[in-house]
Amino acid sequence: MIGKPRLIDPSLMIRKTYRKTLEIRNRQVTVEVEDALYAPAVEGEEPQLADEPLVAQMLRGIAAAVAHNASPYNPVPQRIVISHGAAEGEPGHAAGEGAAGPVSSGGGMGRQPAEAALPMQAPSGLWSACMPRWTLDEVSLNQEARSHLEAALVMIRHREKLFGEWGLEESHFDGRAVVLNFYGPPGTGKSMTAEALAGTLGRQVLLVNYAELESKFVGETPKNIKSVFAAASGAGAVLVFDEADSFLGKRLTHVQQSSDYGVNISRSVMLLELERFDGVVVFTTNLLQNYDDAFRRRILAQIAFRYPDESERTGIWETHLPSRLPLGEGVSPAVLAAAFDHMTGADIKDMVLYASALCLKEGGTAVELDHFRQAAEYVASRYVREEDGPEH
């Protein structure tokens, strides 16, 4: 339960090592933060890591930096240690247990050279790239969706064993790409989950702007498609196509003009690139349309995103309510999840911001349930059309 933050004298806090296992370039890496500060346990609760969201963000940044700068001569380590103690040879350094260990150790030879990091945006505007802000353990998903994603992760992590040692490449001639299709209403977490998948894998996200991809000039769209796949392959990035239904439909059988021919060529090139690609591709769409059978065969899993139930909403509220946000008495993720149904993750995120702003506007010191009620009305107003009433 998230309540009003406790201001604790640092001298009363507990110091101990915080450990977390990250996956970096298909390798399990243990990260240790020595002398991490924990708030003293209160009755019925475990000690809580201070500034846990900031620590998690720091570790994701370290994982991304290691993934993008590893090489055969500087491999991904088995262990990374972050210490607040003095370095060896400096005043205050002490040998033995608890002293600062090496920043990294372990690793092995034989890896392929690391991929280059992507710039934040392609000069052509075809795509944008970002470092993931989440991992899958920080995203609230229904059990079916999580099960499909876990199966996909197994395939990604054990690619060489499956296709090499176990010989699946002999029977799978349509490529080794892991292709997922996320579908459901807007705001239900499709793009966030794609980013979290990349975060779990320690990879960048390459998000494709389809409006820019589909050039009005005949012959340019296939070139753009090839360019996008080449960028993702070179950086080992998770490739995400938003609003993919516009180009995953069946190829036209009655070609009447040059634009129809161009559509068919573009879809054929997309299929060819999927066959050649050996990374991760995520298609997202609000509506499932009549996909081309050739695309269907290449999709490992169709994952449905729906409006979250009360339990899932509780998890989403926990994700979006900062630990330092002062909440009114009785306000908690569980209470908010029960009070506001039919809300997407995007709605909840906006409600937190709007309710917090209302609290400051009124000169309050804690965000109360009434602030969230007003925020819910504001969010609901976005779905109202004058001509046909509320959308949901």
Short mmCIF file of C-alpha atoms in Angstrom, two decimals:
data_model
loop_
_atom_site.label_atom_id
_atom_site.label_comp_id
_atom_site.label_asym_id
_atom_site.label_seq_id
_atom_site.Cartn_x
_atom_site.Cartn_y
_atom_site.Cartn_z
CA MET A 1 0.00 0.00 0.00
CA ILE A 2 1.31 3.44 -0.91
CA GLY A 3 0.66 6.13 1.68
CA LYS A 4 2.22 9.38 2.74
CA PRO A 5 6.00 9.22 2.39
CA ARG A 6 8.01 8.81 5.57
CA LEU A 7 10.90 11.21 6.09
CA ILE A 8 13.59 9.18 7.80
CA ASP A 9 16.84 10.29 9.37
CA PRO A 10 19.60 8.73 7.19
CA SER A 11 21.43 7.63 10.35
CA LEU A 12 18.50 5.35 11.17
CA MET A 13 18.43 3.66 7.78
CA ILE A 14 19.74 0.16 7.15
CA ARG A 15 22.72 -0.44 4.85
CA LYS A 16 22.89 -3.71 2.97
CA THR A 17 23.69 -5.06 -0.49
CA TYR A 18 20.93 -4.86 -3.09
CA ARG A 19 21.10 -7.55 -5.78
CA LYS A 20 19.26 -7.85 -9.06
CA THR A 21 19.71 -10.17 -12.04
CA LEU A 22 19.55 -8.52 -15.46
CA GLU A 23 19.64 -10.09 -18.89
CA ILE A 24 22.20 -8.36 -21.09
CA ARG A 25 22.66 -9.68 -24.61
CA ASN A 26 21.23 -13.11 -23.69
CA ARG A 27 23.46 -13.41 -20.62
CA GLN A 28 22.34 -13.39 -16.98
CA VAL A 29 24.29 -10.69 -15.14
CA THR A 30 24.18 -10.12 -11.38
CA VAL A 31 24.28 -6.45 -10.38
CA GLU A 32 25.08 -5.59 -6.77
CA VAL A 33 24.68 -2.19 -5.12
CA GLU A 34 26.79 -2.25 -1.98
CA ASP A 35 25.75 -0.19 1.06
CA ALA A 36 22.32 0.52 -0.41
CA LEU A 37 20.05 2.39 1.98
CA TYR A 38 16.84 0.74 3.17
CA ALA A 39 14.08 2.31 5.25
CA PRO A 40 13.67 0.52 8.60
CA ALA A 41 10.91 -2.07 8.50
CA VAL A 42 7.58 -1.18 10.01
CA GLU A 43 5.26 -3.78 11.47
CA GLY A 44 4.08 -6.21 8.82
CA GLU A 45 6.36 -4.88 6.08
CA GLU A 46 9.82 -5.64 4.72
CA PRO A 47 12.56 -2.97 4.66
CA GLN A 48 12.09 -0.83 1.54
CA LEU A 49 14.94 0.22 -0.75
CA ALA A 50 15.25 4.01 -0.72
CA ASP A 51 14.51 5.67 -4.08
CA GLU A 52 13.79 2.27 -5.62
CA PRO A 53 12.43 3.71 -8.93
CA LEU A 54 15.63 5.73 -9.38
CA VAL A 55 17.81 2.69 -8.62
CA ALA A 56 15.83 0.62 -11.16
CA GLN A 57 16.27 3.35 -13.77
CA MET A 58 20.01 3.51 -13.04
CA LEU A 59 20.38 -0.26 -13.49
CA ARG A 60 18.50 -0.19 -16.79
CA GLY A 61 20.89 2.51 -18.01
CA ILE A 62 23.90 0.43 -16.96
CA ALA A 63 22.50 -2.65 -18.72
CA ALA A 64 21.95 -0.69 -21.92
CA ALA A 65 25.45 0.82 -21.78
CA VAL A 66 27.06 -2.59 -21.28
CA ALA A 67 25.01 -4.13 -24.10
CA HIS A 68 25.95 -1.41 -26.57
CA ASN A 69 29.66 -1.29 -25.75
CA ALA A 70 30.60 -4.95 -25.35
CA SER A 71 33.01 -6.60 -27.76
CA PRO A 72 35.00 -9.84 -28.04
CA TYR A 73 37.77 -8.12 -26.03
CA ASN A 74 35.36 -6.43 -23.61
CA PRO A 75 32.64 -9.05 -23.11
CA VAL A 76 29.42 -8.78 -21.12
CA PRO A 77 30.44 -9.47 -17.49
CA GLN A 78 28.91 -12.03 -15.17
CA ARG A 79 28.79 -9.56 -12.29
CA ILE A 80 28.70 -5.80 -11.86
CA VAL A 81 29.33 -4.16 -8.48
CA ILE A 82 28.36 -0.60 -7.57
CA SER A 83 29.96 0.59 -4.35
CA HIS A 84 29.61 3.77 -2.33
CA GLY A 85 32.84 3.01 -0.46
CA ALA A 86 36.28 4.44 -1.13
CA ALA A 87 38.36 2.92 -3.91
CA GLU A 88 41.42 0.82 -3.12
CA GLY A 89 44.36 2.98 -2.09
CA GLU A 90 42.14 5.90 -1.06
CA PRO A 91 41.42 6.92 2.54
CA GLY A 92 38.64 4.85 4.01
CA HIS A 93 39.29 1.75 1.92
CA ALA A 94 39.15 -1.51 3.80
CA ALA A 95 39.82 -4.95 2.43
CA GLY A 96 37.59 -7.92 3.06
CA GLU A 97 33.88 -8.53 2.89
CA GLY A 98 31.88 -5.39 2.21
CA ALA A 99 34.75 -3.61 0.51
CA ALA A 100 34.27 -2.41 -3.01
CA GLY A 101 34.85 -5.24 -5.45
CA PRO A 102 35.78 -4.93 -9.09
CA VAL A 103 33.34 -3.02 -11.21
CA SER A 104 32.88 -6.05 -13.40
CA SER A 105 34.24 -9.53 -13.74
CA GLY A 106 33.71 -12.68 -15.74
CA GLY A 107 32.69 -12.95 -19.34
CA GLY A 108 33.94 -15.12 -22.11
CA MET A 109 35.30 -14.98 -25.61
CA GLY A 110 33.56 -16.02 -28.74
CA ARG A 111 30.75 -13.43 -28.80
CA GLN A 112 29.90 -11.50 -31.90
CA PRO A 113 30.91 -7.82 -31.88
CA ALA A 114 28.32 -5.66 -30.13
CA GLU A 115 25.85 -3.75 -32.24
CA ALA A 116 26.15 0.00 -32.52
CA ALA A 117 23.77 2.20 -30.55
CA LEU A 118 21.12 3.94 -32.63
CA PRO A 119 20.74 7.72 -32.76
CA MET A 120 17.51 8.95 -31.20
CA GLN A 121 15.94 9.55 -34.61
CA ALA A 122 16.74 8.67 -38.19
CA PRO A 123 17.75 11.70 -40.27
CA SER A 124 14.97 10.74 -42.69
CA GLY A 125 12.36 10.62 -39.93
CA LEU A 126 11.53 7.00 -40.78
CA TRP A 127 11.97 5.85 -37.21
CA SER A 128 12.82 6.97 -33.69
CA ALA A 129 14.83 5.07 -31.08
CA CYS A 130 14.81 5.07 -27.30
CA MET A 131 16.25 3.22 -24.35
CA PRO A 132 13.45 1.25 -22.62
CA ARG A 133 12.03 2.78 -19.47
CA TRP A 134 10.45 -0.46 -18.21
CA THR A 135 10.90 -4.20 -18.07
CA LEU A 136 8.15 -6.83 -18.21
CA ASP A 137 8.17 -7.30 -14.43
CA GLU A 138 7.12 -3.64 -14.12
CA VAL A 139 4.15 -3.95 -16.51
CA SER A 140 0.73 -5.24 -15.48
CA LEU A 141 -0.48 -7.85 -17.99
CA ASN A 142 -3.25 -10.41 -18.09
CA GLN A 143 -2.02 -13.95 -17.56
CA GLU A 144 -2.56 -15.09 -21.15
CA ALA A 145 -0.53 -12.20 -22.57
CA ARG A 146 2.26 -12.75 -20.05
CA SER A 147 2.39 -16.47 -20.86
CA HIS A 148 2.75 -15.75 -24.59
CA LEU A 149 5.52 -13.24 -23.92
CA GLU A 150 7.41 -15.63 -21.65
CA ALA A 151 7.32 -18.24 -24.42
CA ALA A 152 8.70 -15.66 -26.84
CA LEU A 153 11.49 -14.79 -24.40
CA VAL A 154 12.50 -18.45 -24.22
CA MET A 155 12.77 -18.53 -28.01
CA ILE A 156 14.85 -15.33 -28.06
CA ARG A 157 17.18 -16.38 -25.24
CA HIS A 158 17.77 -19.90 -26.56
CA ARG A 159 17.88 -19.10 -30.27
CA GLU A 160 21.20 -20.84 -30.93
CA LYS A 161 20.18 -23.97 -29.05
CA LEU A 162 16.83 -24.19 -30.86
CA PHE A 163 18.01 -23.46 -34.38
CA GLY A 164 21.59 -24.70 -34.16
CA GLU A 165 22.00 -27.50 -31.62
CA TRP A 166 18.44 -28.81 -31.98
CA GLY A 167 18.38 -28.26 -35.75
CA LEU A 168 15.12 -26.30 -36.13
CA GLU A 169 16.71 -24.27 -38.92
CA GLU A 170 16.33 -27.36 -41.11
CA SER A 171 12.54 -27.15 -40.97
CA HIS A 172 11.94 -23.44 -40.37
CA PHE A 173 12.66 -21.90 -43.75
CA ASP A 174 10.61 -18.73 -43.13
CA GLY A 175 13.24 -17.03 -41.04
CA ARG A 176 14.34 -16.91 -37.40
CA ALA A 177 12.72 -13.60 -36.47
CA VAL A 178 10.47 -13.60 -33.41
CA VAL A 179 7.36 -11.79 -34.68
CA LEU A 180 4.62 -10.77 -32.24
CA ASN A 181 1.32 -9.03 -32.95
CA PHE A 182 -0.20 -6.90 -30.18
CA TYR A 183 -3.84 -5.93 -30.75
CA GLY A 184 -6.50 -4.18 -28.71
CA PRO A 185 -8.10 -0.79 -27.91
CA PRO A 186 -5.96 2.36 -27.74
CA GLY A 187 -4.22 2.96 -24.43
CA THR A 188 -4.22 -0.67 -23.27
CA GLY A 189 -0.43 -0.91 -23.11
CA LYS A 190 0.65 -2.33 -26.47
CA SER A 191 3.50 0.14 -27.08
CA MET A 192 4.53 0.14 -23.42
CA THR A 193 4.74 -3.66 -23.41
CA ALA A 194 6.83 -3.65 -26.59
CA GLU A 195 9.22 -1.23 -24.87
CA ALA A 196 9.22 -3.39 -21.71
CA LEU A 197 10.06 -6.46 -23.80
CA ALA A 198 13.11 -4.62 -25.12
CA GLY A 199 13.99 -3.52 -21.60
CA THR A 200 13.91 -7.12 -20.38
CA LEU A 201 16.25 -8.07 -23.21
CA GLY A 202 18.56 -5.08 -22.59
CA ARG A 203 18.00 -3.72 -26.10
CA GLN A 204 16.95 -0.46 -27.69
CA VAL A 205 13.52 0.10 -29.23
CA LEU A 206 13.25 1.20 -32.85
CA LEU A 207 9.76 2.61 -33.43
CA VAL A 208 8.67 2.94 -37.04
CA ASN A 209 6.61 5.88 -38.24
CA TYR A 210 4.49 4.17 -40.88
CA ALA A 211 3.21 7.46 -42.31
CA GLU A 212 6.82 8.30 -43.18
CA LEU A 213 7.62 4.75 -44.21
CA GLU A 214 4.93 4.68 -46.90
CA SER A 215 6.31 7.20 -49.34
CA LYS A 216 4.09 8.79 -51.99
CA PHE A 217 6.87 8.23 -54.51
CA VAL A 218 6.66 4.91 -56.32
CA GLY A 219 9.55 2.63 -55.38
CA GLU A 220 10.54 4.51 -52.20
CA THR A 221 8.49 2.47 -49.70
CA PRO A 222 10.38 -0.82 -50.35
CA LYS A 223 13.68 1.06 -49.89
CA ASN A 224 12.39 2.52 -46.63
CA ILE A 225 11.37 -0.91 -45.36
CA LYS A 226 14.83 -2.30 -46.10
CA SER A 227 16.43 0.70 -44.38
CA VAL A 228 14.41 0.16 -41.20
CA PHE A 229 15.27 -3.53 -40.96
CA ALA A 230 18.95 -2.78 -41.62
CA ALA A 231 19.01 -0.22 -38.78
CA ALA A 232 17.35 -2.63 -36.34
CA SER A 233 19.66 -5.47 -37.34
CA GLY A 234 22.79 -3.35 -36.97
CA ALA A 235 21.81 -2.23 -33.47
CA GLY A 236 20.17 -5.44 -32.25
CA ALA A 237 17.08 -3.33 -31.51
CA VAL A 238 13.51 -4.52 -31.02
CA LEU A 239 11.65 -3.32 -34.12
CA VAL A 240 8.15 -1.97 -33.46
CA PHE A 241 5.61 -1.13 -36.18
CA ASP A 242 2.64 0.83 -34.83
CA GLU A 243 -0.76 0.69 -36.59
CA ALA A 244 0.46 -2.30 -38.55
CA ASP A 245 -2.98 -3.32 -39.88
CA SER A 246 -2.52 -0.79 -42.68
CA PHE A 247 0.14 -2.93 -44.34
CA LEU A 248 -0.44 -6.47 -43.04
CA GLY A 249 -3.64 -6.95 -45.07
CA LYS A 250 -4.00 -9.29 -48.00
CA ARG A 251 -2.19 -8.40 -51.18
CA LEU A 252 -4.42 -7.06 -53.93
CA THR A 253 -5.46 -9.59 -56.56
CA HIS A 254 -7.01 -7.06 -58.96
CA VAL A 255 -4.33 -4.49 -59.68
CA GLN A 256 -6.00 -1.51 -61.35
CA GLN A 257 -3.42 1.26 -60.98
CA SER A 258 0.22 1.81 -60.17
CA SER A 259 -0.51 2.47 -56.48
CA ASP A 260 -2.06 -1.01 -56.17
CA TYR A 261 1.06 -2.51 -57.69
CA GLY A 262 3.17 -0.51 -55.25
CA VAL A 263 1.19 -1.84 -52.27
CA ASN A 264 1.80 -5.42 -53.37
CA ILE A 265 5.51 -4.78 -53.90
CA SER A 266 5.82 -3.18 -50.44
CA ARG A 267 4.11 -6.12 -48.73
CA SER A 268 6.28 -8.59 -50.62
CA VAL A 269 9.41 -6.71 -49.51
CA MET A 270 8.13 -6.71 -45.91
CA LEU A 271 7.73 -10.50 -46.05
CA LEU A 272 11.21 -10.92 -47.52
CA GLU A 273 12.79 -8.74 -44.82
CA LEU A 274 10.99 -10.73 -42.11
CA GLU A 275 12.49 -13.91 -43.55
CA ARG A 276 15.99 -12.44 -43.48
CA PHE A 277 15.72 -10.77 -40.07
CA ASP A 278 16.86 -12.72 -37.00
CA GLY A 279 15.73 -10.25 -34.33
CA VAL A 280 12.47 -9.30 -32.61
CA VAL A 281 9.59 -7.58 -34.42
CA VAL A 282 6.41 -6.31 -32.76
CA PHE A 283 3.36 -5.22 -34.75
CA THR A 284 0.72 -3.22 -32.87
CA THR A 285 -2.81 -2.53 -34.06
CA ASN A 286 -6.09 -1.32 -32.63
CA LEU A 287 -8.13 -3.56 -34.93
CA LEU A 288 -7.50 -7.06 -36.23
CA GLN A 289 -8.14 -7.12 -39.95
CA ASN A 290 -7.93 -9.85 -42.56
CA TYR A 291 -4.20 -10.37 -42.50
CA ASP A 292 -2.38 -11.92 -45.41
CA ASP A 293 -1.82 -15.63 -44.70
CA ALA A 294 1.89 -15.21 -45.40
CA PHE A 295 2.09 -12.69 -42.54
CA ARG A 296 0.03 -14.92 -40.25
CA ARG A 297 2.50 -17.77 -40.68
CA ARG A 298 5.34 -15.55 -39.52
CA ILE A 299 3.61 -14.29 -36.37
CA LEU A 300 4.71 -16.35 -33.38
CA ALA A 301 1.91 -15.08 -31.12
CA GLN A 302 -1.19 -12.92 -31.44
CA ILE A 303 -1.47 -11.20 -28.06
CA ALA A 304 -4.74 -9.51 -27.08
CA PHE A 305 -4.70 -6.33 -24.97
CA ARG A 306 -7.96 -5.50 -23.25
CA TYR A 307 -9.20 -3.18 -20.57
CA PRO A 308 -7.57 -4.32 -17.31
CA ASP A 309 -9.60 -5.93 -14.54
CA GLU A 310 -9.47 -4.67 -10.95
CA SER A 311 -6.41 -6.72 -10.00
CA GLU A 312 -4.53 -5.57 -13.09
CA ARG A 313 -5.58 -1.95 -12.49
CA THR A 314 -4.11 -2.20 -9.00
CA GLY A 315 -0.77 -3.13 -10.53
CA ILE A 316 -0.99 -0.25 -13.00
CA TRP A 317 -1.75 2.23 -10.23
CA GLU A 318 1.25 0.91 -8.30
CA THR A 319 3.42 1.51 -11.38
CA HIS A 320 2.27 5.09 -11.95
CA LEU A 321 2.06 6.35 -8.34
CA PRO A 322 5.57 7.53 -7.35
CA SER A 323 6.64 6.46 -3.88
CA ARG A 324 7.25 10.13 -3.00
CA LEU A 325 3.79 11.32 -4.08
CA PRO A 326 1.87 12.37 -0.92
CA LEU A 327 -1.49 10.60 -0.89
CA GLY A 328 -4.47 11.35 1.32
CA GLU A 329 -5.48 9.03 4.12
CA GLY A 330 -7.10 5.89 2.77
CA VAL A 331 -5.90 6.46 -0.79
CA SER A 332 -4.05 3.44 -2.18
CA PRO A 333 -3.65 1.60 -5.48
CA ALA A 334 -6.27 -0.96 -4.43
CA VAL A 335 -8.79 1.75 -3.47
CA LEU A 336 -8.24 3.63 -6.73
CA ALA A 337 -8.51 0.42 -8.79
CA ALA A 338 -11.87 -0.36 -7.19
CA ALA A 339 -13.16 3.21 -7.57
CA PHE A 340 -12.36 3.67 -11.26
CA ASP A 341 -13.10 0.88 -13.70
CA HIS A 342 -12.93 0.70 -17.51
CA MET A 343 -9.64 2.58 -17.40
CA THR A 344 -6.61 1.92 -19.58
CA GLY A 345 -3.03 2.26 -18.42
CA ALA A 346 -2.77 5.53 -20.38
CA ASP A 347 -5.88 6.85 -18.59
CA ILE A 348 -4.46 6.00 -15.18
CA LYS A 349 -1.14 7.65 -15.99
CA ASP A 350 -2.92 10.87 -17.00
CA MET A 351 -5.17 10.74 -13.93
CA VAL A 352 -2.14 10.70 -11.63
CA LEU A 353 -0.72 13.82 -13.28
CA TYR A 354 -4.05 15.68 -13.42
CA ALA A 355 -4.99 14.83 -9.82
CA SER A 356 -1.56 15.94 -8.59
CA ALA A 357 -1.90 19.24 -10.45
CA LEU A 358 -5.35 19.80 -8.94
CA CYS A 359 -3.91 19.22 -5.47
CA LEU A 360 -1.25 21.89 -6.00
CA LYS A 361 -3.77 24.28 -7.54
CA GLU A 362 -5.89 24.06 -4.39
CA GLY A 363 -2.87 24.44 -2.11
CA GLY A 364 -3.22 20.92 -0.76
CA THR A 365 -0.47 18.84 0.81
CA ALA A 366 -1.76 15.40 -0.24
CA VAL A 367 -3.63 14.10 -3.27
CA GLU A 368 -7.10 13.08 -2.13
CA LEU A 369 -9.64 10.70 -3.61
CA ASP A 370 -11.74 13.65 -4.77
CA HIS A 371 -8.81 14.90 -6.85
CA PHE A 372 -8.76 11.54 -8.60
CA ARG A 373 -12.54 11.71 -9.16
CA GLN A 374 -12.14 15.05 -10.90
CA ALA A 375 -9.25 13.62 -12.90
CA ALA A 376 -11.45 10.68 -13.97
CA GLU A 377 -14.09 13.11 -15.27
CA TYR A 378 -11.40 14.96 -17.22
CA VAL A 379 -10.11 11.73 -18.78
CA ALA A 380 -13.63 10.54 -19.60
CA SER A 381 -14.35 13.81 -21.43
CA ARG A 382 -11.72 12.90 -24.01
CA TYR A 383 -13.90 10.04 -25.20
CA VAL A 384 -17.07 12.08 -25.73
CA ARG A 385 -18.13 13.17 -29.19
CA GLU A 386 -20.86 15.76 -29.50
CA GLU A 387 -22.55 14.00 -32.41
CA ASP A 388 -22.77 10.49 -30.96
CA GLY A 389 -22.19 10.67 -27.21
CA PRO A 390 -19.56 8.80 -25.17
CA GLU A 391 -17.34 6.27 -26.90
CA HIS A 392 -17.12 4.12 -23.77
#
